[in-house]
PDB file of C-alpha atoms in Angstrom:
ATOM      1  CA  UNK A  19      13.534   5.461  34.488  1.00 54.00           C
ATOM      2  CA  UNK A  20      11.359   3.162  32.653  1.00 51.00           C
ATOM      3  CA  UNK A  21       7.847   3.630  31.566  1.00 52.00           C
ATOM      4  CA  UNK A  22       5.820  -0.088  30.864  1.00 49.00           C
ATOM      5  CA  UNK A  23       2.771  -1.020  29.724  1.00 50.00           C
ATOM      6  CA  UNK A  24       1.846  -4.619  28.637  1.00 43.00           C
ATOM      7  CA  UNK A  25       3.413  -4.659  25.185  1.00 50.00           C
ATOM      8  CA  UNK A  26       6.064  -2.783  25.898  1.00 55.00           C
ATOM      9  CA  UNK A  27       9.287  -1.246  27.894  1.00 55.00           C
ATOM     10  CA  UNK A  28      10.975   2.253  27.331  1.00 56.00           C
ATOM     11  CA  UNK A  29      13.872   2.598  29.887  1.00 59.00           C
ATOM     12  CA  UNK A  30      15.462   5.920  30.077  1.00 52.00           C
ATOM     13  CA  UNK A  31      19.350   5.136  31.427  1.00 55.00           C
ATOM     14  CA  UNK A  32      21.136   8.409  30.728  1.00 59.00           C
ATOM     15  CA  UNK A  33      19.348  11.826  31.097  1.00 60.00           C
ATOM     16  CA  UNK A  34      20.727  15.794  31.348  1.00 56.00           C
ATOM     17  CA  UNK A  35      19.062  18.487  30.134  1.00 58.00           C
ATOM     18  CA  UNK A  36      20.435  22.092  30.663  1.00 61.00           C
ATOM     19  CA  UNK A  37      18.029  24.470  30.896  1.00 61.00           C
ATOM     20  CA  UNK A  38      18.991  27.675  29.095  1.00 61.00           C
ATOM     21  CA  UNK A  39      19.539  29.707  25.727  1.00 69.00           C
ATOM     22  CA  UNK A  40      19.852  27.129  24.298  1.00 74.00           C
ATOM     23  CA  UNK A  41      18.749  23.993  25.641  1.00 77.00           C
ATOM     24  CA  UNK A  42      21.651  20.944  26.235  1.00 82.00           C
ATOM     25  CA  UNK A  43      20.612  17.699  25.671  1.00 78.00           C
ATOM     26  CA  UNK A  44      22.449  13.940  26.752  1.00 86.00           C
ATOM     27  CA  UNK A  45      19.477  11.815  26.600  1.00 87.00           C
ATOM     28  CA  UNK A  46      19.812   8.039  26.101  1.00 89.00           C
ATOM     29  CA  UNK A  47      16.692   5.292  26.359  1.00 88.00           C
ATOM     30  CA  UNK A  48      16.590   1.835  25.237  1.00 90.00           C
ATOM     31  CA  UNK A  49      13.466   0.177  24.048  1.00 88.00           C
ATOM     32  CA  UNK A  50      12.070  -3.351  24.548  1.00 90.00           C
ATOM     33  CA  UNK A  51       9.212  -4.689  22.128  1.00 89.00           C
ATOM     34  CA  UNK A  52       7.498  -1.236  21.201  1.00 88.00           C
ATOM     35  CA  UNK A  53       5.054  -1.025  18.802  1.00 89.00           C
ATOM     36  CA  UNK A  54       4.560   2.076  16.476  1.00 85.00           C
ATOM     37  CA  UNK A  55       1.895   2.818  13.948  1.00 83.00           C
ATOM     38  CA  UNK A  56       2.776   4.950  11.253  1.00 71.00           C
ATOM     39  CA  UNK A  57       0.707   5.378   8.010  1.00 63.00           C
ATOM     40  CA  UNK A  58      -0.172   1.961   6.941  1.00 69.00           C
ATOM     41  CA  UNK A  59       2.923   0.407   8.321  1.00 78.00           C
ATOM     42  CA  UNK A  60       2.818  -1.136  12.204  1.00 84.00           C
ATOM     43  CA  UNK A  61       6.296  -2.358  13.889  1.00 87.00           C
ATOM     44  CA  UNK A  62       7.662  -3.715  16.502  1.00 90.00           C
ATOM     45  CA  UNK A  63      10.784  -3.134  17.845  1.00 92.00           C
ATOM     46  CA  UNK A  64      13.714  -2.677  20.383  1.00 94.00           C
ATOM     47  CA  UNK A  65      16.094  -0.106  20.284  1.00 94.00           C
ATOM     48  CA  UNK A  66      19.148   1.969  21.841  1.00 94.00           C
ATOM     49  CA  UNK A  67      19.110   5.592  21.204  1.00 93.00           C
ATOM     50  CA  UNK A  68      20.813   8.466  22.441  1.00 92.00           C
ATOM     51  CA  UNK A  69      19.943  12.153  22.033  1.00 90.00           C
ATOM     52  CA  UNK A  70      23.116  14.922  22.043  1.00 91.00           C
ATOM     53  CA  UNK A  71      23.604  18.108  20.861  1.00 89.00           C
ATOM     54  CA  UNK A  72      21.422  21.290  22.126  1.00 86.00           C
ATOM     55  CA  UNK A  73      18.080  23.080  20.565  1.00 78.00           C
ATOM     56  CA  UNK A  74      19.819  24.465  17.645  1.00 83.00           C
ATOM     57  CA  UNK A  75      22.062  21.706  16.487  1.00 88.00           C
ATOM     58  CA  UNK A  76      21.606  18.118  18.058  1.00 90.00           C
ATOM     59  CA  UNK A  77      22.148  14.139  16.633  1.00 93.00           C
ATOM     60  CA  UNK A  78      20.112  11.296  17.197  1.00 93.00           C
ATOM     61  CA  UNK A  79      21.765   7.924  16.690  1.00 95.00           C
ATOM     62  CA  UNK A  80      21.721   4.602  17.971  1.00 96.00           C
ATOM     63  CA  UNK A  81      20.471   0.964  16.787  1.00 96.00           C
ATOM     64  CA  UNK A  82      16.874   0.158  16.196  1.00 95.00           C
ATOM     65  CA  UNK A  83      16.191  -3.622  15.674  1.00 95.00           C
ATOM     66  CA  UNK A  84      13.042  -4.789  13.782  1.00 93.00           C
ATOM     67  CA  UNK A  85      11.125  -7.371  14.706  1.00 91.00           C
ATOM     68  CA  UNK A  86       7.973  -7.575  13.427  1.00 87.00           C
ATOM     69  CA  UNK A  87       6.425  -5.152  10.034  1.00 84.00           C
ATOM     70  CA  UNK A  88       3.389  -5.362   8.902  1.00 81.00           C
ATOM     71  CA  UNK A  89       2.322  -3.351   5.807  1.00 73.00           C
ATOM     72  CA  UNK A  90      -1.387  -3.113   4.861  1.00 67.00           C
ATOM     73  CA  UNK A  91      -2.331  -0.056   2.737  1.00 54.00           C
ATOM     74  CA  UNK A  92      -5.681   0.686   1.516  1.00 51.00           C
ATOM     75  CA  UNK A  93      -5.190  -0.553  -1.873  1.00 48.00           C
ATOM     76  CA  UNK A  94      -3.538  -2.827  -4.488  1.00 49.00           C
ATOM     77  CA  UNK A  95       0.445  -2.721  -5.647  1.00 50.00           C
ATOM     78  CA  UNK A  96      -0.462  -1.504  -9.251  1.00 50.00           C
ATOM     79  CA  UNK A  97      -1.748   1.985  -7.331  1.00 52.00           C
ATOM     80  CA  UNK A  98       0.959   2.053  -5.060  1.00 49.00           C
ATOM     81  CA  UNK A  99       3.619   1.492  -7.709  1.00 52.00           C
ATOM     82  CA  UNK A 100       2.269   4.672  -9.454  1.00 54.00           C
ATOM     83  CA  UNK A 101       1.571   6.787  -6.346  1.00 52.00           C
ATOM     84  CA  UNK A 102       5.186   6.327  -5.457  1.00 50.00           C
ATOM     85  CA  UNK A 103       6.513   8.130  -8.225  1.00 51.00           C
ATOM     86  CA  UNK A 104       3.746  11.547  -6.971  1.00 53.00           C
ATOM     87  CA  UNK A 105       5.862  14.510  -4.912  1.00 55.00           C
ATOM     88  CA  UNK A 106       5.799  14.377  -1.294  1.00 53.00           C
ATOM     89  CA  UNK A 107       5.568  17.315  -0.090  1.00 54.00           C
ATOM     90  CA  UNK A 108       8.152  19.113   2.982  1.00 56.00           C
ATOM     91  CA  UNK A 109       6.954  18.864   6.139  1.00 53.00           C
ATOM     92  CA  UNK A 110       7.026  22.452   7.937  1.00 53.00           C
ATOM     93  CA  UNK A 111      10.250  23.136  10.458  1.00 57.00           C
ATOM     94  CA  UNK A 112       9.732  22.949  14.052  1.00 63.00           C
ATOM     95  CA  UNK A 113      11.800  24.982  16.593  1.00 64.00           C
ATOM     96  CA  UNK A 114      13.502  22.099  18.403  1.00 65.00           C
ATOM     97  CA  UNK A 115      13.492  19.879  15.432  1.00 72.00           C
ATOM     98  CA  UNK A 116      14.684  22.304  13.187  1.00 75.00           C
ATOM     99  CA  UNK A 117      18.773  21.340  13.951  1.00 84.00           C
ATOM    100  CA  UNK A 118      18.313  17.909  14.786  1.00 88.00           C
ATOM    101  CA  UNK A 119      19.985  15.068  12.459  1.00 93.00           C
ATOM    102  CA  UNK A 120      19.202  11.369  11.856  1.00 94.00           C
ATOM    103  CA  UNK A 121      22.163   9.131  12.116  1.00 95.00           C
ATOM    104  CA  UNK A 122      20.127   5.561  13.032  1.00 96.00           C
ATOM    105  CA  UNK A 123      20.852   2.137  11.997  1.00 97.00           C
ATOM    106  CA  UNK A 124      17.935   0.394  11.313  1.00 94.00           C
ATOM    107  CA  UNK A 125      18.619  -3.704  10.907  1.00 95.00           C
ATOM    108  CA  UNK A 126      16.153  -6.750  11.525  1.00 92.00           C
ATOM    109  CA  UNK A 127      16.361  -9.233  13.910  1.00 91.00           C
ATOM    110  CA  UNK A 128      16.930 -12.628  13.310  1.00 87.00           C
ATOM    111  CA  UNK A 129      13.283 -13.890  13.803  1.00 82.00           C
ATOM    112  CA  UNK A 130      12.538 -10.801  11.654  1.00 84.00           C
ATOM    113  CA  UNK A 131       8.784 -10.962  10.574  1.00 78.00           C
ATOM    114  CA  UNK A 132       6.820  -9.086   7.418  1.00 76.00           C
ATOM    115  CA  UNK A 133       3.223  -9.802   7.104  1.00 74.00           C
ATOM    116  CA  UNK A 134       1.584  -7.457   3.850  1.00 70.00           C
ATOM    117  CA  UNK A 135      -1.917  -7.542   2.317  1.00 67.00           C
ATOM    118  CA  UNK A 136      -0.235  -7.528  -1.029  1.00 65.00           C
ATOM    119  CA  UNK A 137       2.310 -10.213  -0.526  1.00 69.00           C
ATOM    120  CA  UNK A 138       2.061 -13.550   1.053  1.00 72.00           C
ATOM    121  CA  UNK A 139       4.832 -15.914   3.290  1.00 70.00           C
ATOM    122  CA  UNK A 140       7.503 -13.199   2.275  1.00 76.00           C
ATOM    123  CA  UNK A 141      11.090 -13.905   3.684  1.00 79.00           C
ATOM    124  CA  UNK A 142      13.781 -10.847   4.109  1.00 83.00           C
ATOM    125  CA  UNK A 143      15.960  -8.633   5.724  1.00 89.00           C
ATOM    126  CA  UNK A 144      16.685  -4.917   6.644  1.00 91.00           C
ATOM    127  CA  UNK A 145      19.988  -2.974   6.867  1.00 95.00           C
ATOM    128  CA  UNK A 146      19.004   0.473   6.366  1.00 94.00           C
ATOM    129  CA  UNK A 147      20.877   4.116   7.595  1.00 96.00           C
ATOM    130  CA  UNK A 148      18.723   7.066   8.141  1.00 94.00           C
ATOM    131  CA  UNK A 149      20.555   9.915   7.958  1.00 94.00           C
ATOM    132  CA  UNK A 150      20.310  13.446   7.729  1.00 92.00           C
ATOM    133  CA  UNK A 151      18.177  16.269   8.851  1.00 90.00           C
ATOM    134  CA  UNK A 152      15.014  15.348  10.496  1.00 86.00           C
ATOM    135  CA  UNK A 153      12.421  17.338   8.142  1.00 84.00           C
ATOM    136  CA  UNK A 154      14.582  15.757   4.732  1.00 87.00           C
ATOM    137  CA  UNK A 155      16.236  12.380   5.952  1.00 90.00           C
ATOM    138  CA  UNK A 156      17.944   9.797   3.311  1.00 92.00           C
ATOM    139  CA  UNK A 157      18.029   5.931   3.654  1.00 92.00           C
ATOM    140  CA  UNK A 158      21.096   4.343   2.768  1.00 95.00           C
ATOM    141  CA  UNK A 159      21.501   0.321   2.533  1.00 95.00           C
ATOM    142  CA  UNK A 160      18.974  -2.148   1.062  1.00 94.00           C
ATOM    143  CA  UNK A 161      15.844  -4.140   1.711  1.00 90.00           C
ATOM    144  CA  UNK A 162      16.274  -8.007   0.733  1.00 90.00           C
ATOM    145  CA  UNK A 163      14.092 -10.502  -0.325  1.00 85.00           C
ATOM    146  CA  UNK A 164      14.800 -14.304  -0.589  1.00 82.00           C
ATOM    147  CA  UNK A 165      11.231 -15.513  -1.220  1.00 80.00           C
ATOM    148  CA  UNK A 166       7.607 -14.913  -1.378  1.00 82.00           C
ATOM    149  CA  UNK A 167       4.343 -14.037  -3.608  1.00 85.00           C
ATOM    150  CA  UNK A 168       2.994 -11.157  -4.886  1.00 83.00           C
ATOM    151  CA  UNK A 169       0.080 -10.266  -6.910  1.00 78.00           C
ATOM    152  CA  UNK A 170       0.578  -7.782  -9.451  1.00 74.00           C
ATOM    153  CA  UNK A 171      -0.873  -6.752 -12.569  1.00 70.00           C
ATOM    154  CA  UNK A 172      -4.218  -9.532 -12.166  1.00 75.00           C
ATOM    155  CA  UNK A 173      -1.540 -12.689 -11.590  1.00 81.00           C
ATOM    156  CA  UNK A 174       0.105 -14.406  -8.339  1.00 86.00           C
ATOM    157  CA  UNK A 175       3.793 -13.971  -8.847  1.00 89.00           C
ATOM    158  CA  UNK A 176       6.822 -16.383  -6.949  1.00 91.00           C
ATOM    159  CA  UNK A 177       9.408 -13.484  -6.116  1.00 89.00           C
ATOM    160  CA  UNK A 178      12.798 -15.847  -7.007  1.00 90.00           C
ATOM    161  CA  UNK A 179      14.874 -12.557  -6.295  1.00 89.00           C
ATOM    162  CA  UNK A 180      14.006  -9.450  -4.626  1.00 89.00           C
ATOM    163  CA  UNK A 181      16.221  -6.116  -3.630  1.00 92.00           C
ATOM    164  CA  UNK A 182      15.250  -2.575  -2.579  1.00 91.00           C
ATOM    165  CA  UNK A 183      18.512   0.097  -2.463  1.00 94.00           C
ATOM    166  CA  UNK A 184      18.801   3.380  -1.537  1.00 94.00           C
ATOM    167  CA  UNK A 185      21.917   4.216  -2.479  1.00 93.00           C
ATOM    168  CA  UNK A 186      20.873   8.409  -3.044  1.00 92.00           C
ATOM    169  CA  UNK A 187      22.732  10.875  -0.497  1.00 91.00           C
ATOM    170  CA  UNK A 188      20.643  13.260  -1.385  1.00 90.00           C
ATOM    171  CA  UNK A 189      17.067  11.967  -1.097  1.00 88.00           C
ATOM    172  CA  UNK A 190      15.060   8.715  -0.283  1.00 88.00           C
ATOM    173  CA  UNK A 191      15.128   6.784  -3.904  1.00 90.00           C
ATOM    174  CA  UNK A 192      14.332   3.285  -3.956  1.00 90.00           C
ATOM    175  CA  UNK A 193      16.111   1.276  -6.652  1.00 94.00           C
ATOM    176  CA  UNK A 194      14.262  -1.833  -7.487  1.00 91.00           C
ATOM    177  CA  UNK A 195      16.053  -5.378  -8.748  1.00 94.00           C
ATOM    178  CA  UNK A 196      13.230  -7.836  -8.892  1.00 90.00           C
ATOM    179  CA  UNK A 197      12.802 -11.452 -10.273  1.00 93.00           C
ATOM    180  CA  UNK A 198       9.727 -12.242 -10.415  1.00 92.00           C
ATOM    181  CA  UNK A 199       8.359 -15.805 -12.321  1.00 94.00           C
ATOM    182  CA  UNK A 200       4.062 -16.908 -12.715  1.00 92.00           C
ATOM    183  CA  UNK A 201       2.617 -19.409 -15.184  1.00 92.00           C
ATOM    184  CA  UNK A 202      -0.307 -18.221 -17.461  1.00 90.00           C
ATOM    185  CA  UNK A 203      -1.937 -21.268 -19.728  1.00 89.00           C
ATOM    186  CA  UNK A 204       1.047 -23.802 -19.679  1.00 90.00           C
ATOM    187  CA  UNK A 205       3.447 -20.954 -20.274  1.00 92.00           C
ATOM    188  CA  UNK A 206       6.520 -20.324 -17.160  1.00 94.00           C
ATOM    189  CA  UNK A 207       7.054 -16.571 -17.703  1.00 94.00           C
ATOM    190  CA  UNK A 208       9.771 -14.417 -15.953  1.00 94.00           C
ATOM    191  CA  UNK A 209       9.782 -11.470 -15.827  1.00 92.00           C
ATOM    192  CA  UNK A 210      12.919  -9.284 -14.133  1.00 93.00           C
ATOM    193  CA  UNK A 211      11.982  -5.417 -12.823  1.00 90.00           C
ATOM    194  CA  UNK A 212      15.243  -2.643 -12.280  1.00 94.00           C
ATOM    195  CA  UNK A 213      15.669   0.963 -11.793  1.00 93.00           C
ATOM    196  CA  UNK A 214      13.964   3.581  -9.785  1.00 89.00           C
ATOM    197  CA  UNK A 215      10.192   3.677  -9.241  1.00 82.00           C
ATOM    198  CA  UNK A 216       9.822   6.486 -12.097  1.00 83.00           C
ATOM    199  CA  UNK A 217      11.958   4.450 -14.485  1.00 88.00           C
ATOM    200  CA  UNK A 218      11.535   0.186 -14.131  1.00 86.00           C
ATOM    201  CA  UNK A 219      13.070  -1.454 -16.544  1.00 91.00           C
ATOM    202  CA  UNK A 220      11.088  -4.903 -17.587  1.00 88.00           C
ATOM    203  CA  UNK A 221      12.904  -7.740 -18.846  1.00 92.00           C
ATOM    204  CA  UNK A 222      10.721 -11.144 -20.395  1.00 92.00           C
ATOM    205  CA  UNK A 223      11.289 -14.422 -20.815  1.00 94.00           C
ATOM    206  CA  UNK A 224       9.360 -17.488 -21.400  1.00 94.00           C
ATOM    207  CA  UNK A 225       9.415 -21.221 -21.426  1.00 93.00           C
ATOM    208  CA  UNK A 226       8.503 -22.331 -24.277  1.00 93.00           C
ATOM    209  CA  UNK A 227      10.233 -19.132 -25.710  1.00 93.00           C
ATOM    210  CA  UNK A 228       7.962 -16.299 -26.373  1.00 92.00           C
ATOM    211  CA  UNK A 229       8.534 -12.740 -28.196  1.00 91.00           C
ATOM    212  CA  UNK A 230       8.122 -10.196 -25.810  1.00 89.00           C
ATOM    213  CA  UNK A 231       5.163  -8.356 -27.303  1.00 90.00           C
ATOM    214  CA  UNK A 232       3.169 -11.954 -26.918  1.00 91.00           C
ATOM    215  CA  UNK A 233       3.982 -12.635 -23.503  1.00 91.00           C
ATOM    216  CA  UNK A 234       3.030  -8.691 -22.326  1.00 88.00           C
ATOM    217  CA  UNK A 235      -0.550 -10.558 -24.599  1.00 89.00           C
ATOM    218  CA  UNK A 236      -0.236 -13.651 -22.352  1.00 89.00           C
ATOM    219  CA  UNK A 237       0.167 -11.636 -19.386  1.00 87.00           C
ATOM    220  CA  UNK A 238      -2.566  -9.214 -20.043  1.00 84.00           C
ATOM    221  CA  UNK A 239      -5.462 -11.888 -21.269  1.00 81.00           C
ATOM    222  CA  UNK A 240      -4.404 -14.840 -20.422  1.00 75.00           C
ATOM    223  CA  UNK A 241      -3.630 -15.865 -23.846  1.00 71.00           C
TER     224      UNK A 241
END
């Protein structure tokens, strides 16, 4: 069965349910152009998914296909980089979610598309794996980046380099490798960003060549 609206398709080509103590499930849908709103981030997407298992103990898998993401939060990078590192806390267990587990592919189409408020003209790619239990699911894979700007810190920044990996099998932690380059008052500064949002790592160079404590001055004043 398929349910449509003008934006979208969700076709249902696989269904048994067995009603009982506890429930069966064999559920499988595919998904043409949806769009889902979540937080500040809005995506579209097709997919092929299929449910299995029963009520206590169940696996949803499949391949979800990004094509469109836009990301505009209600404020600037600086904020976000240090809200990231806050506690999230546990969402509470449901009784029919309680023994289901994640085991998606999540990968970006070819004509893959990421608009931001905080970045502009920003060209990348997605191979991610959510795994794991549905209340405390991991991402494996990475998020690439092969151009783009960002504003960060009070200056426009040319990303020359950008990867995001989550390479944790035990929780979702993002390590960054960024290569970032601006020019501040005839000065080319680059400036390279790695480890884990609670730990970056900065790395600064210059042309001409600059200490670092003076281009952290050029950065900051403009001077």
């Amino acid at each position: 069965r398929c349910l449509s609206d003008w934006s979208s398709d969700v076709c249902s080509s696989d269904l048994f349910v067995e009603f009982g103590s506890p429930l069966v499930y064999r559920l499988r849908a595919t998904a043409d152009q949806v769009r889902l709103r979540l937080f500040d981030i809005s995506t579209t997407f097709n997919a092929n998914l299929e449910l299995n298992g029963t009520s206590g103990a169940s696996t949803l898998s499949g391949t979800v296909t990004l094509n469109r993401a836009a990301f505009n939060p209600h404020t600037d990078l600086d904020q976000l980089l240090a809200s990231a590192t806050s506690p999230t806390p546990e969402a509470s267990p449901n009784d029919y979610l309680r023994g289901m587990q994640f085991d998606v592919h999540v990968v970006s189409a070819a004509s893959f598309e990421l608009q931001t408020m905080l970045t502009r003209d920003v060209q990348g790619s997605v191979d991610l794996q959510i795994r794991g239990p549905v209340f405390r699911p991991v991402l494996l894979g990475s998020i690439s980046v092969d151009s783009g700007e960002i504003p960060l810190y009070g200056n426009e920044y040319t990303i020359n380099r950008g990867n995001i990996r989550f390479s944790n099998p035990i929780k979702i932690e993002p390590i960054l490798d960024l290569a970032l380059e601006t020019r501040v008052s005839g000065v080319t500064v680059n400036i390279t960003l790695t480890g884990t949002m609670d730990k970056l790592r900065p790395n600064y160079s210059s042309d001409p060549p600059l200490d670092p404590p003076k281009i952290v001055a050029l950065l900051a004043v403009g001077q």
